[in-house]
Amino acid sequence: MTTSGGNPVTVNGNAGSFFQNAWIPASTGTPAQAVSFPLTVTGQKVPEPSTVLGLGLLGLGALVKRQLKPKPDSDKA
C-alpha cells in the first residue's frame, strides 16, 4: 500500500486518528492491522522565539551604546 505521493505505508505502526473526542488506531485490511504513515518535513528552519528576542535585545543594546558614545570633537572626553 502507498500514499498518494508514492511513499510506502508500513504495517504494525503507530498512526492514529482523532475521531469523536478520542484517538483510535489507523488500520487497514482484514483482520485490521495498525499502520504508520511516512512524514517528510520540508522548508526552512525557523528560530525559536527566545533566540529572536535575544538577538533583538543585543541589537538594541549595541544601538544604545553607539548613541551614548562621546563624539571625538566633544568636551566629554
CSV table of N, CA and C in Angstrom, one decimal:
chain,number,residue,atom,x,y,z
A,1,MET,N,0.9,-1.2,0.0
A,1,MET,CA,0.0,0.0,0.0
A,1,MET,C,0.9,1.2,0.0
A,2,THR,N,0.5,2.3,-0.7
A,2,THR,CA,1.3,3.5,-0.8
A,2,THR,C,0.3,4.7,-0.6
A,3,THR,N,0.9,5.8,-0.2
A,3,THR,CA,0.1,7.1,-0.1
A,3,THR,C,0.0,7.7,-1.5
A,4,SER,N,-0.7,8.8,-1.6
A,4,SER,CA,-0.9,9.4,-2.9
A,4,SER,C,0.4,9.9,-3.4
A,5,GLY,N,1.4,10.2,-2.6
A,5,GLY,CA,2.7,10.7,-3.0
A,5,GLY,C,3.6,9.5,-3.4
A,6,GLY,N,3.2,8.3,-3.3
A,6,GLY,CA,4.0,7.1,-3.6
A,6,GLY,C,4.9,6.6,-2.5
A,7,ASN,N,4.8,7.2,-1.3
A,7,ASN,CA,5.5,6.7,-0.1
A,7,ASN,C,4.9,5.5,0.5
A,8,PRO,N,5.7,4.5,0.9
A,8,PRO,CA,5.1,3.3,1.5
A,8,PRO,C,4.4,3.5,2.8
A,9,VAL,N,3.3,2.8,3.1
A,9,VAL,CA,2.7,2.9,4.3
A,9,VAL,C,3.1,1.6,5.0
A,10,THR,N,3.7,1.6,6.2
A,10,THR,CA,4.2,0.4,6.8
A,10,THR,C,3.1,-0.2,7.7
A,11,VAL,N,3.1,-1.5,7.8
A,11,VAL,CA,2.2,-2.2,8.7
A,11,VAL,C,2.8,-2.3,10.1
A,12,ASN,N,2.0,-2.4,11.1
A,12,ASN,CA,2.4,-2.5,12.5
A,12,ASN,C,3.0,-1.2,13.0
A,13,GLY,N,2.4,-0.1,12.6
A,13,GLY,CA,2.9,1.2,13.0
A,13,GLY,C,2.1,1.8,14.2
A,14,ASN,N,2.2,3.1,14.4
A,14,ASN,CA,1.5,3.7,15.5
A,14,ASN,C,0.7,4.9,15.1
A,15,ALA,N,0.2,4.9,13.8
A,15,ALA,CA,-0.6,6.0,13.4
A,15,ALA,C,-2.0,6.0,14.1
A,16,GLY,N,-2.5,7.2,14.3
A,16,GLY,CA,-3.8,7.3,14.9
A,16,GLY,C,-4.7,8.4,14.3
A,17,SER,N,-5.9,8.3,14.6
A,17,SER,CA,-6.9,9.3,14.0
A,17,SER,C,-7.7,9.8,15.1
A,18,PHE,N,-7.9,11.1,15.2
A,18,PHE,CA,-8.8,11.7,16.3
A,18,PHE,C,-10.2,11.7,15.8
A,19,PHE,N,-11.1,10.9,16.4
A,19,PHE,CA,-12.5,10.8,16.0
A,19,PHE,C,-13.4,10.8,17.2
A,20,GLN,N,-14.3,11.7,17.2
A,20,GLN,CA,-15.3,11.8,18.3
A,20,GLN,C,-14.6,11.9,19.6
A,21,ASN,N,-13.7,12.8,19.8
A,21,ASN,CA,-13.0,13.1,21.0
A,21,ASN,C,-12.2,12.0,21.6
A,22,ALA,N,-11.7,11.1,20.7
A,22,ALA,CA,-10.8,10.0,21.1
A,22,ALA,C,-9.8,9.6,20.0
A,23,TRP,N,-8.7,9.2,20.4
A,23,TRP,CA,-7.7,8.7,19.4
A,23,TRP,C,-7.9,7.2,19.2
A,24,ILE,N,-8.0,6.9,17.9
A,24,ILE,CA,-8.2,5.5,17.5
A,24,ILE,C,-7.1,5.1,16.6
A,25,PRO,N,-6.6,3.8,16.6
A,25,PRO,CA,-5.5,3.5,15.7
A,25,PRO,C,-5.9,3.4,14.3
A,26,ALA,N,-5.1,3.9,13.4
A,26,ALA,CA,-5.4,3.8,11.9
A,26,ALA,C,-5.0,2.4,11.5
A,27,SER,N,-5.9,1.8,10.8
A,27,SER,CA,-5.7,0.4,10.4
A,27,SER,C,-6.2,0.1,9.0
A,28,THR,N,-5.7,-1.0,8.5
A,28,THR,CA,-6.1,-1.4,7.1
A,28,THR,C,-6.2,-3.0,7.1
A,29,GLY,N,-7.0,-3.4,6.2
A,29,GLY,CA,-7.1,-4.9,5.9
A,29,GLY,C,-8.0,-5.6,6.8
A,30,THR,N,-8.2,-6.9,6.5
A,30,THR,CA,-9.0,-7.8,7.4
A,30,THR,C,-8.1,-9.0,7.6
A,31,PRO,N,-7.7,-9.4,8.8
A,31,PRO,CA,-8.0,-8.6,10.0
A,31,PRO,C,-7.3,-7.3,10.0
A,32,ALA,N,-7.8,-6.3,10.8
A,32,ALA,CA,-7.2,-5.0,10.8
A,32,ALA,C,-5.8,-5.0,11.3
A,33,GLN,N,-4.9,-4.3,10.7
A,33,GLN,CA,-3.5,-4.2,11.1
A,33,GLN,C,-3.2,-2.7,11.2
A,34,ALA,N,-2.6,-2.3,12.3
A,34,ALA,CA,-2.2,-0.9,12.5
A,34,ALA,C,-1.2,-0.5,11.5
A,35,VAL,N,-1.2,0.7,11.0
A,35,VAL,CA,-0.3,1.3,10.0
A,35,VAL,C,0.4,2.5,10.6
A,36,SER,N,1.5,2.9,9.9
A,36,SER,CA,2.1,4.2,10.2
A,36,SER,C,2.3,4.9,8.9
A,37,PHE,N,2.3,6.2,8.9
A,37,PHE,CA,2.4,7.0,7.7
A,37,PHE,C,3.7,7.7,7.7
A,38,PRO,N,4.4,7.7,6.5
A,38,PRO,CA,5.7,8.5,6.5
A,38,PRO,C,5.4,10.0,6.6
A,39,LEU,N,6.4,10.7,7.2
A,39,LEU,CA,6.3,12.1,7.4
A,39,LEU,C,7.6,12.8,6.9
A,40,THR,N,7.4,13.6,5.9
A,40,THR,CA,8.6,14.4,5.4
A,40,THR,C,8.3,15.8,5.7
A,41,VAL,N,9.3,16.5,6.4
A,41,VAL,CA,9.2,17.9,6.7
A,41,VAL,C,10.1,18.6,5.8
A,42,THR,N,9.6,19.6,5.1
A,42,THR,CA,10.5,20.4,4.2
A,42,THR,C,10.3,21.9,4.5
A,43,GLY,N,11.2,22.7,4.1
A,43,GLY,CA,11.2,24.1,4.3
A,43,GLY,C,12.4,24.6,5.0
A,44,GLN,N,12.3,25.8,5.4
A,44,GLN,CA,13.5,26.5,6.1
A,44,GLN,C,13.3,26.4,7.6
A,45,LYS,N,14.4,26.4,8.3
A,45,LYS,CA,14.4,26.4,9.8
A,45,LYS,C,13.9,27.7,10.3
A,46,VAL,N,13.1,27.8,11.3
A,46,VAL,CA,12.7,29.0,11.9
A,46,VAL,C,13.2,29.1,13.3
A,47,PRO,N,13.9,30.2,13.7
A,47,PRO,CA,14.5,30.2,15.0
A,47,PRO,C,13.4,30.3,16.1
A,48,GLU,N,13.7,29.8,17.3
A,48,GLU,CA,12.7,29.8,18.4
A,48,GLU,C,12.6,31.2,18.9
A,49,PRO,N,11.4,31.6,19.5
A,49,PRO,CA,11.2,33.0,19.9
A,49,PRO,C,12.3,33.5,20.8
A,50,SER,N,12.8,32.7,21.7
A,50,SER,CA,13.8,33.3,22.7
A,50,SER,C,15.1,33.7,21.9
A,51,THR,N,15.4,33.0,20.8
A,51,THR,CA,16.6,33.4,20.0
A,51,THR,C,16.3,34.7,19.4
A,52,VAL,N,15.1,34.9,18.8
A,52,VAL,CA,14.8,36.2,18.2
A,52,VAL,C,14.8,37.3,19.2
A,53,LEU,N,14.3,37.1,20.4
A,53,LEU,CA,14.3,38.1,21.4
A,53,LEU,C,15.7,38.4,21.8
A,54,GLY,N,16.5,37.4,22.0
A,54,GLY,CA,17.9,37.7,22.4
A,54,GLY,C,18.7,38.5,21.4
A,55,LEU,N,18.5,38.2,20.1
A,55,LEU,CA,19.2,38.9,19.0
A,55,LEU,C,18.6,40.4,19.0
A,56,GLY,N,17.3,40.5,19.2
A,56,GLY,CA,16.7,41.9,19.2
A,56,GLY,C,17.3,42.7,20.4
A,57,LEU,N,17.4,42.1,21.6
A,57,LEU,CA,18.0,42.8,22.7
A,57,LEU,C,19.4,43.2,22.5
A,58,LEU,N,20.2,42.3,21.9
A,58,LEU,CA,21.6,42.5,21.6
A,58,LEU,C,21.7,43.7,20.6
A,59,GLY,N,20.9,43.7,19.6
A,59,GLY,CA,20.9,44.8,18.6
A,59,GLY,C,20.5,46.1,19.3
A,60,LEU,N,19.5,46.1,20.1
A,60,LEU,CA,19.1,47.3,20.8
A,60,LEU,C,20.2,47.8,21.8
A,61,GLY,N,20.9,46.9,22.5
A,61,GLY,CA,22.0,47.3,23.3
A,61,GLY,C,23.1,47.9,22.6
A,62,ALA,N,23.4,47.4,21.4
A,62,ALA,CA,24.5,47.9,20.6
A,62,ALA,C,24.1,49.3,20.1
A,63,LEU,N,22.9,49.5,19.7
A,63,LEU,CA,22.4,50.8,19.2
A,63,LEU,C,22.5,51.9,20.4
A,64,VAL,N,22.1,51.5,21.6
A,64,VAL,CA,22.1,52.4,22.7
A,64,VAL,C,23.6,52.8,23.0
A,65,LYS,N,24.4,51.8,23.0
A,65,LYS,CA,25.9,52.0,23.3
A,65,LYS,C,26.5,53.0,22.3
A,66,ARG,N,26.1,52.8,21.0
A,66,ARG,CA,26.6,53.7,20.0
A,66,ARG,C,26.1,55.1,20.2
A,67,GLN,N,24.9,55.3,20.6
A,67,GLN,CA,24.3,56.6,20.8
A,67,GLN,C,24.9,57.3,22.0
A,68,LEU,N,25.3,56.5,23.0
A,68,LEU,CA,25.9,57.1,24.2
A,68,LEU,C,27.4,57.4,24.1
A,69,LYS,N,28.0,56.8,23.1
A,69,LYS,CA,29.5,57.0,22.9
A,69,LYS,C,29.8,58.5,22.6
A,70,PRO,N,30.7,59.1,23.3
A,70,PRO,CA,31.0,60.5,23.1
A,70,PRO,C,31.7,60.7,21.7
A,71,LYS,N,31.4,61.8,21.1
A,71,LYS,CA,31.9,62.1,19.8
A,71,LYS,C,33.3,62.6,19.9
A,72,PRO,N,34.2,62.4,19.0
A,72,PRO,CA,35.6,62.8,19.1
A,72,PRO,C,35.8,64.3,19.3
A,73,ASP,N,35.0,65.1,18.8
A,73,ASP,CA,35.2,66.6,19.0
A,73,ASP,C,34.4,67.2,20.2
A,74,SER,N,33.9,66.4,21.0
A,74,SER,CA,33.1,66.9,22.1
A,74,SER,C,34.0,67.1,23.4
A,75,ASP,N,33.4,67.8,24.4
A,75,ASP,CA,34.2,68.2,25.6
A,75,ASP,C,34.1,67.0,26.6
A,76,LYS,N,33.3,66.0,26.4
A,76,LYS,CA,33.1,64.9,27.4
A,76,LYS,C,34.3,64.0,27.5
A,77,ALA,N,35.2,64.0,26.6
A,77,ALA,CA,36.3,63.1,26.6
A,77,ALA,C,37.4,63.6,27.5
